[in-house]
Amino acid sequence: MRRDSRILAFKLIFERLFNSQPFDEELWQEIKDKDKPFAEQIFEQYQLHKTQIQQKLSSLLVGYSLDRVHKVDLALLCEAITEIDYIKTPPAVAINEALEIAKIFSTTESPKFLNGVLSSVIKNNAKEGENV
C-alpha cells in the first residue's frame, strides 16, 4: 500500500530535520519491498529539493516561521510538497494522504493547519503556472 511508503518517507524526512547522518538500514526494513521504491523516490526528491521546499513553505506560512511549525507537521508538509511538485502526484491525493497520516502521528488541530497550508501551495502553483 502506498500509504506505508508515504509514512516511511515522512519518518525519514522527520528524522532528517534533526539529523544529517546516514540512516540505519533498520528504517528501510519497515516497509514491504514492493513499496520501498516509492518511499525512496519521495525521500530522494526531498533531499534534492529541500531548500526550495523550505523556501516555498516560508513564503506561504502566515504568522509563522518554519522554526515555529510543529516538526511532525513540517515533515508532513515537506513530504506532501515533494509529491505534488516533484513526483507529480495529484494534489488532492497528496493532501488527503498527508491529512490521514497527520491523524495518526500529530495533533487534532494538525489536519486543519496542513490543509490550509497545502491549499496555499496549490493556489501558488496555479499562479506560477499562469505566469510562465
Tab-separated table of N, CA and C in Angstrom:
chain	number	residue	atom	x	y	z
A	1	MET	N	0.837	-1.183	0.000
A	1	MET	CA	0.000	0.000	0.000
A	1	MET	C	0.886	1.253	0.000
A	2	ARG	N	0.540	2.212	-0.823
A	2	ARG	CA	1.357	3.422	-0.944
A	2	ARG	C	1.385	4.230	0.343
A	3	ARG	N	0.356	4.124	1.167
A	3	ARG	CA	0.384	4.869	2.425
A	3	ARG	C	1.577	4.435	3.274
A	4	ASP	N	1.887	3.144	3.272
A	4	ASP	CA	3.060	2.670	4.015
A	4	ASP	C	4.333	3.355	3.508
A	5	SER	N	4.431	3.516	2.197
A	5	SER	CA	5.582	4.201	1.619
A	5	SER	C	5.619	5.659	2.049
A	6	ARG	N	4.458	6.289	2.047
A	6	ARG	CA	4.390	7.691	2.456
A	6	ARG	C	4.758	7.853	3.932
A	7	ILE	N	4.302	6.940	4.756
A	7	ILE	CA	4.634	7.011	6.182
A	7	ILE	C	6.138	6.851	6.374
A	8	LEU	N	6.742	5.939	5.651
A	8	LEU	CA	8.192	5.768	5.763
A	8	LEU	C	8.905	7.029	5.277
A	9	ALA	N	8.483	7.583	4.156
A	9	ALA	CA	9.105	8.810	3.650
A	9	ALA	C	8.948	9.938	4.668
A	10	PHE	N	7.768	10.060	5.254
A	10	PHE	CA	7.531	11.059	6.303
A	10	PHE	C	8.494	10.861	7.473
A	11	LYS	N	8.670	9.617	7.912
A	11	LYS	CA	9.586	9.341	9.026
A	11	LYS	C	11.023	9.701	8.666
A	12	LEU	N	11.424	9.409	7.442
A	12	LEU	CA	12.777	9.741	7.000
A	12	LEU	C	12.983	11.251	6.950
A	13	ILE	N	11.998	11.955	6.430
A	13	ILE	CA	12.080	13.418	6.372
A	13	ILE	C	12.097	13.991	7.782
A	14	PHE	N	11.248	13.457	8.659
A	14	PHE	CA	11.209	13.914	10.048
A	14	PHE	C	12.580	13.747	10.695
A	15	GLU	N	13.173	12.581	10.518
A	15	GLU	CA	14.492	12.348	11.105
A	15	GLU	C	15.528	13.285	10.494
A	16	ARG	N	15.434	13.520	9.201
A	16	ARG	CA	16.406	14.383	8.526
A	16	ARG	C	16.314	15.820	9.043
A	17	LEU	N	15.157	16.237	9.538
A	17	LEU	CA	15.028	17.578	10.109
A	17	LEU	C	15.934	17.757	11.331
A	18	PHE	N	16.270	16.654	12.001
A	18	PHE	CA	17.070	16.709	13.217
A	18	PHE	C	18.490	16.185	13.050
A	19	ASN	N	18.715	15.331	12.054
A	19	ASN	CA	19.956	14.591	11.971
A	19	ASN	C	20.387	14.481	10.510
A	20	SER	N	21.621	14.834	10.220
A	20	SER	CA	22.098	14.758	8.837
A	20	SER	C	22.941	13.511	8.583
A	21	GLN	N	23.053	12.630	9.573
A	21	GLN	CA	23.841	11.407	9.427
A	21	GLN	C	23.115	10.390	8.542
A	22	PRO	N	23.843	9.470	7.923
A	22	PRO	CA	23.195	8.418	7.126
A	22	PRO	C	22.245	7.590	7.991
A	23	PHE	N	21.218	7.070	7.347
A	23	PHE	CA	20.206	6.299	8.065
A	23	PHE	C	20.645	4.870	8.304
A	24	ASP	N	20.166	4.340	9.377
A	24	ASP	CA	20.347	2.935	9.700
A	24	ASP	C	19.463	2.117	8.754
A	25	GLU	N	19.955	1.015	8.293
A	25	GLU	CA	19.196	0.151	7.380
A	25	GLU	C	17.882	-0.317	8.008
A	26	GLU	N	17.803	-0.309	9.327
A	26	GLU	CA	16.589	-0.734	10.028
A	26	GLU	C	15.368	0.075	9.596
A	27	LEU	N	15.548	1.366	9.310
A	27	LEU	CA	14.426	2.188	8.857
A	27	LEU	C	13.863	1.674	7.535
A	28	TRP	N	14.741	1.228	6.636
A	28	TRP	CA	14.266	0.738	5.335
A	28	TRP	C	13.581	-0.614	5.452
A	29	GLN	N	13.836	-1.342	6.513
A	29	GLN	CA	13.222	-2.656	6.683
A	29	GLN	C	11.773	-2.566	7.149
A	30	GLU	N	11.325	-1.372	7.504
A	30	GLU	CA	9.962	-1.185	7.994
A	30	GLU	C	8.903	-1.363	6.909
A	31	ILE	N	9.301	-1.334	5.686
A	31	ILE	CA	8.315	-1.316	4.613
A	31	ILE	C	8.474	-2.531	3.704
A	32	LYS	N	7.368	-2.950	3.134
A	32	LYS	CA	7.390	-4.076	2.205
A	32	LYS	C	8.238	-3.707	0.992
A	33	ASP	N	8.946	-4.681	0.467
A	33	ASP	CA	9.841	-4.432	-0.666
A	33	ASP	C	9.135	-3.799	-1.860
A	34	LYS	N	7.879	-4.180	-2.096
A	34	LYS	CA	7.193	-3.644	-3.275
A	34	LYS	C	6.892	-2.155	-3.151
A	35	ASP	N	6.804	-1.623	-1.920
A	35	ASP	CA	6.523	-0.213	-1.720
A	35	ASP	C	7.781	0.616	-1.467
A	36	LYS	N	8.896	-0.054	-1.243
A	36	LYS	CA	10.140	0.637	-0.915
A	36	LYS	C	10.576	1.626	-2.000
A	37	PRO	N	10.483	1.299	-3.286
A	37	PRO	CA	10.930	2.254	-4.306
A	37	PRO	C	10.184	3.593	-4.256
A	38	PHE	N	8.899	3.578	-3.958
A	38	PHE	CA	8.136	4.827	-3.888
A	38	PHE	C	8.610	5.679	-2.714
A	39	ALA	N	8.846	5.054	-1.558
A	39	ALA	CA	9.368	5.786	-0.397
A	39	ALA	C	10.741	6.370	-0.717
A	40	GLU	N	11.580	5.599	-1.366
A	40	GLU	CA	12.907	6.086	-1.742
A	40	GLU	C	12.806	7.256	-2.716
A	41	GLN	N	11.877	7.157	-3.664
A	41	GLN	CA	11.696	8.222	-4.643
A	41	GLN	C	11.282	9.524	-3.941
A	42	ILE	N	10.333	9.439	-3.034
A	42	ILE	CA	9.897	10.628	-2.307
A	42	ILE	C	11.073	11.226	-1.536
A	43	PHE	N	11.774	10.384	-0.787
A	43	PHE	CA	12.862	10.879	0.041
A	43	PHE	C	13.998	11.461	-0.797
A	44	GLU	N	14.335	10.810	-1.893
A	44	GLU	CA	15.401	11.321	-2.757
A	44	GLU	C	15.038	12.679	-3.339
A	45	GLN	N	13.786	12.827	-3.771
A	45	GLN	CA	13.346	14.112	-4.312
A	45	GLN	C	13.328	15.191	-3.232
A	46	TYR	N	12.948	14.805	-2.027
A	46	TYR	CA	13.001	15.760	-0.909
A	46	TYR	C	14.437	16.221	-0.694
A	47	GLN	N	15.369	15.271	-0.656
A	47	GLN	CA	16.778	15.606	-0.431
A	47	GLN	C	17.299	16.557	-1.511
A	48	LEU	N	16.923	16.307	-2.758
A	48	LEU	CA	17.383	17.144	-3.871
A	48	LEU	C	16.804	18.563	-3.826
A	49	HIS	N	15.592	18.699	-3.298
A	49	HIS	CA	14.863	19.967	-3.393
A	49	HIS	C	14.486	20.566	-2.044
A	50	LYS	N	15.117	20.118	-0.964
A	50	LYS	CA	14.676	20.574	0.361
A	50	LYS	C	14.808	22.081	0.538
A	51	THR	N	15.808	22.697	-0.046
A	51	THR	CA	15.945	24.147	0.086
A	51	THR	C	14.766	24.862	-0.566
A	52	GLN	N	14.405	24.448	-1.779
A	52	GLN	CA	13.273	25.061	-2.472
A	52	GLN	C	11.963	24.800	-1.719
A	53	ILE	N	11.806	23.601	-1.189
A	53	ILE	CA	10.590	23.256	-0.450
A	53	ILE	C	10.471	24.133	0.788
A	54	GLN	N	11.555	24.286	1.526
A	54	GLN	CA	11.509	25.107	2.733
A	54	GLN	C	11.308	26.581	2.401
A	55	GLN	N	11.889	27.047	1.302
A	55	GLN	CA	11.649	28.435	0.879
A	55	GLN	C	10.187	28.646	0.517
A	56	LYS	N	9.614	27.689	-0.186
A	56	LYS	CA	8.203	27.782	-0.555
A	56	LYS	C	7.339	27.830	0.701
A	57	LEU	N	7.613	26.935	1.643
A	57	LEU	CA	6.848	26.920	2.886
A	57	LEU	C	6.996	28.239	3.643
A	58	SER	N	8.202	28.736	3.740
A	58	SER	CA	8.438	30.002	4.449
A	58	SER	C	7.629	31.133	3.848
A	59	SER	N	7.540	31.159	2.526
A	59	SER	CA	6.811	32.244	1.870
A	59	SER	C	5.300	32.123	2.038
A	60	LEU	N	4.813	30.922	2.311
A	60	LEU	CA	3.364	30.707	2.397
A	60	LEU	C	2.825	30.664	3.821
A	61	LEU	N	3.688	30.511	4.794
A	61	LEU	CA	3.225	30.465	6.181
A	61	LEU	C	2.853	31.871	6.642
A	62	VAL	N	1.625	32.034	7.057
A	62	VAL	CA	1.144	33.338	7.509
A	62	VAL	C	1.211	33.360	9.034
A	63	GLY	N	2.016	34.267	9.566
A	63	GLY	CA	2.127	34.392	11.015
A	63	GLY	C	3.012	33.340	11.663
A	64	TYR	N	3.718	32.575	10.875
A	64	TYR	CA	4.601	31.525	11.387
A	64	TYR	C	5.938	31.594	10.670
A	65	SER	N	6.942	31.094	11.327
A	65	SER	CA	8.209	30.831	10.666
A	65	SER	C	8.408	29.316	10.736
A	66	LEU	N	9.283	28.798	9.914
A	66	LEU	CA	9.490	27.345	9.885
A	66	LEU	C	9.857	26.783	11.250
A	67	ASP	N	10.635	27.531	12.015
A	67	ASP	CA	11.057	27.007	13.316
A	67	ASP	C	9.926	26.958	14.338
A	68	ARG	N	8.795	27.602	14.063
A	68	ARG	CA	7.644	27.542	14.958
A	68	ARG	C	6.662	26.424	14.608
A	69	VAL	N	6.810	25.844	13.433
A	69	VAL	CA	5.893	24.786	12.990
A	69	VAL	C	6.264	23.491	13.696
A	70	HIS	N	5.255	22.809	14.228
A	70	HIS	CA	5.437	21.508	14.865
A	70	HIS	C	6.202	20.605	13.896
A	71	LYS	N	7.266	19.979	14.356
A	71	LYS	CA	8.161	19.226	13.461
A	71	LYS	C	7.449	18.088	12.723
A	72	VAL	N	6.480	17.456	13.360
A	72	VAL	CA	5.716	16.412	12.665
A	72	VAL	C	4.967	17.036	11.486
A	73	ASP	N	4.338	18.180	11.734
A	73	ASP	CA	3.605	18.857	10.661
A	73	ASP	C	4.553	19.343	9.569
A	74	LEU	N	5.723	19.828	9.958
A	74	LEU	CA	6.706	20.271	8.974
A	74	LEU	C	7.141	19.110	8.076
A	75	ALA	N	7.390	17.961	8.670
A	75	ALA	CA	7.776	16.786	7.876
A	75	ALA	C	6.648	16.371	6.936
A	76	LEU	N	5.403	16.429	7.408
A	76	LEU	CA	4.262	16.084	6.552
A	76	LEU	C	4.104	17.088	5.410
A	77	LEU	N	4.297	18.361	5.701
A	77	LEU	CA	4.228	19.375	4.647
A	77	LEU	C	5.315	19.135	3.598
A	78	CYS	N	6.512	18.850	4.055
A	78	CYS	CA	7.617	18.590	3.127
A	78	CYS	C	7.349	17.360	2.270
A	79	GLU	N	6.813	16.325	2.888
A	79	GLU	CA	6.502	15.097	2.146
A	79	GLU	C	5.441	15.383	1.077
A	80	ALA	N	4.380	16.084	1.449
A	80	ALA	CA	3.294	16.368	0.503
A	80	ALA	C	3.753	17.283	-0.627
A	81	ILE	N	4.522	18.310	-0.300
A	81	ILE	CA	5.013	19.220	-1.340
A	81	ILE	C	5.961	18.494	-2.280
A	82	THR	N	6.770	17.619	-1.741
A	82	THR	CA	7.659	16.819	-2.598
A	82	THR	C	6.843	16.022	-3.599
A	83	GLU	N	5.781	15.386	-3.111
A	83	GLU	CA	4.939	14.599	-4.027
A	83	GLU	C	4.272	15.478	-5.071
A	84	ILE	N	3.725	16.607	-4.640
A	84	ILE	CA	2.982	17.478	-5.557
A	84	ILE	C	3.909	18.100	-6.599
A	85	ASP	N	5.021	18.657	-6.140
A	85	ASP	CA	5.877	19.431	-7.044
A	85	ASP	C	6.885	18.603	-7.823
A	86	TYR	N	7.361	17.511	-7.255
A	86	TYR	CA	8.483	16.807	-7.884
A	86	TYR	C	8.164	15.386	-8.342
A	87	ILE	N	7.102	14.800	-7.802
A	87	ILE	CA	6.708	13.460	-8.248
A	87	ILE	C	5.446	13.546	-9.101
A	88	LYS	N	4.786	14.692	-9.009
A	88	LYS	CA	3.565	14.972	-9.781
A	88	LYS	C	2.387	14.102	-9.361
A	89	THR	N	2.324	13.765	-8.085
A	89	THR	CA	1.142	13.113	-7.523
A	89	THR	C	0.001	14.121	-7.612
A	90	PRO	N	-1.200	13.692	-7.975
A	90	PRO	CA	-2.320	14.645	-7.991
A	90	PRO	C	-2.453	15.327	-6.623
A	91	PRO	N	-2.585	16.647	-6.616
A	91	PRO	CA	-2.633	17.365	-5.348
A	91	PRO	C	-3.666	16.840	-4.361
A	92	ALA	N	-4.853	16.497	-4.838
A	92	ALA	CA	-5.890	16.001	-3.929
A	92	ALA	C	-5.445	14.724	-3.218
A	93	VAL	N	-4.730	13.863	-3.919
A	93	VAL	CA	-4.234	12.612	-3.329
A	93	VAL	C	-3.170	12.919	-2.283
A	94	ALA	N	-2.206	13.762	-2.641
A	94	ALA	CA	-1.119	14.091	-1.707
A	94	ALA	C	-1.656	14.761	-0.451
A	95	ILE	N	-2.596	15.682	-0.619
A	95	ILE	CA	-3.169	16.369	0.539
A	95	ILE	C	-3.945	15.403	1.411
A	96	ASN	N	-4.797	14.583	0.810
A	96	ASN	CA	-5.582	13.628	1.577
A	96	ASN	C	-4.680	12.683	2.362
A	97	GLU	N	-3.636	12.191	1.735
A	97	GLU	CA	-2.715	11.278	2.420
A	97	GLU	C	-2.017	11.980	3.584
A	98	ALA	N	-1.595	13.219	3.386
A	98	ALA	CA	-0.948	13.971	4.473
A	98	ALA	C	-1.907	14.152	5.645
A	99	LEU	N	-3.161	14.443	5.354
A	99	LEU	CA	-4.151	14.629	6.421
A	99	LEU	C	-4.405	13.324	7.174
A	100	GLU	N	-4.479	12.226	6.452
A	100	GLU	CA	-4.698	10.929	7.103
A	100	GLU	C	-3.507	10.525	7.966
A	101	ILE	N	-2.304	10.782	7.493
A	101	ILE	CA	-1.107	10.462	8.278
A	101	ILE	C	-1.038	11.372	9.506
A	102	ALA	N	-1.442	12.630	9.345
A	102	ALA	CA	-1.454	13.556	10.485
A	102	ALA	C	-2.387	13.063	11.583
A	103	LYS	N	-3.496	12.466	11.202
A	103	LYS	CA	-4.436	11.937	12.198
A	103	LYS	C	-3.798	10.843	13.051
A	104	ILE	N	-2.795	10.166	12.509
A	104	ILE	CA	-2.103	9.100	13.236
A	104	ILE	C	-0.971	9.659	14.084
A	105	PHE	N	-0.186	10.578	13.526
A	105	PHE	CA	1.073	10.984	14.152
A	105	PHE	C	1.066	12.373	14.785
A	106	SER	N	0.057	13.192	14.531
A	106	SER	CA	0.119	14.570	15.003
A	106	SER	C	-1.079	14.919	15.876
A	107	THR	N	-1.307	16.198	16.067
A	107	THR	CA	-2.365	16.672	16.961
A	107	THR	C	-3.703	16.725	16.238
A	108	THR	N	-4.757	16.941	16.987
A	108	THR	CA	-6.090	17.018	16.381
A	108	THR	C	-6.255	18.277	15.529
A	109	GLU	N	-5.455	19.312	15.806
A	109	GLU	CA	-5.525	20.546	15.023
A	109	GLU	C	-4.709	20.477	13.740
A	110	SER	N	-3.821	19.522	13.650
A	110	SER	CA	-2.896	19.457	12.517
A	110	SER	C	-3.562	19.315	11.159
A	111	PRO	N	-4.562	18.441	10.995
A	111	PRO	CA	-5.150	18.323	9.652
A	111	PRO	C	-5.678	19.653	9.105
A	112	LYS	N	-6.297	20.451	9.952
A	112	LYS	CA	-6.813	21.753	9.503
A	112	LYS	C	-5.657	22.662	9.082
A	113	PHE	N	-4.604	22.712	9.886
A	113	PHE	CA	-3.426	23.524	9.572
A	113	PHE	C	-2.794	23.052	8.261
A	114	LEU	N	-2.565	21.745	8.150
A	114	LEU	CA	-1.944	21.192	6.943
A	114	LEU	C	-2.782	21.478	5.710
A	115	ASN	N	-4.084	21.297	5.824
A	115	ASN	CA	-4.978	21.541	4.697
A	115	ASN	C	-4.882	22.987	4.229
A	116	GLY	N	-4.835	23.914	5.181
A	116	GLY	CA	-4.726	25.328	4.820
A	116	GLY	C	-3.422	25.644	4.106
A	117	VAL	N	-2.321	25.151	4.638
A	117	VAL	CA	-1.017	25.428	4.030
A	117	VAL	C	-0.916	24.759	2.664
A	118	LEU	N	-1.343	23.497	2.575
A	118	LEU	CA	-1.237	22.787	1.291
A	118	LEU	C	-2.176	23.378	0.244
A	119	SER	N	-3.314	23.889	0.663
A	119	SER	CA	-4.200	24.587	-0.281
A	119	SER	C	-3.511	25.830	-0.828
A	120	SER	N	-2.763	26.527	0.027
A	120	SER	CA	-1.994	27.691	-0.422
A	120	SER	C	-0.910	27.285	-1.411
A	121	VAL	N	-0.307	26.125	-1.187
A	121	VAL	CA	0.704	25.616	-2.120
A	121	VAL	C	0.079	25.416	-3.496
A	122	ILE	N	-1.097	24.803	-3.526
A	122	ILE	CA	-1.778	24.536	-4.804
A	122	ILE	C	-2.128	25.852	-5.501
A	123	LYS	N	-2.668	26.817	-4.740
A	123	LYS	CA	-3.008	28.118	-5.326
A	123	LYS	C	-1.755	28.814	-5.852
A	124	ASN	N	-0.677	28.757	-5.095
A	124	ASN	CA	0.585	29.370	-5.503
A	124	ASN	C	1.120	28.704	-6.781
A	125	ASN	N	1.050	27.369	-6.835
A	125	ASN	CA	1.498	26.651	-8.034
A	125	ASN	C	0.677	27.065	-9.255
A	126	ALA	N	-0.635	27.241	-9.051
A	126	ALA	CA	-1.502	27.639	-10.161
A	126	ALA	C	-1.136	29.043	-10.653
A	127	LYS	N	-0.864	29.958	-9.724
A	127	LYS	CA	-0.459	31.322	-10.115
A	127	LYS	C	0.862	31.290	-10.862
A	128	GLU	N	1.819	30.499	-10.368
A	128	GLU	CA	3.118	30.399	-11.035
A	128	GLU	C	2.955	29.814	-12.436
A	129	GLY	N	2.048	28.860	-12.581
A	129	GLY	CA	1.791	28.250	-13.889
A	129	GLY	C	1.202	29.253	-14.870
A	130	GLU	N	0.378	30.173	-14.357
A	130	GLU	CA	-0.225	31.192	-15.202
A	130	GLU	C	0.805	32.205	-15.674
A	131	ASN	N	1.839	32.430	-14.847
A	131	ASN	CA	2.847	33.433	-15.172
A	131	ASN	C	3.972	32.889	-16.039
A	132	VAL	N	3.982	31.603	-16.305
A	132	VAL	CA	5.068	31.011	-17.078
A	132	VAL	C	4.840	31.200	-18.557
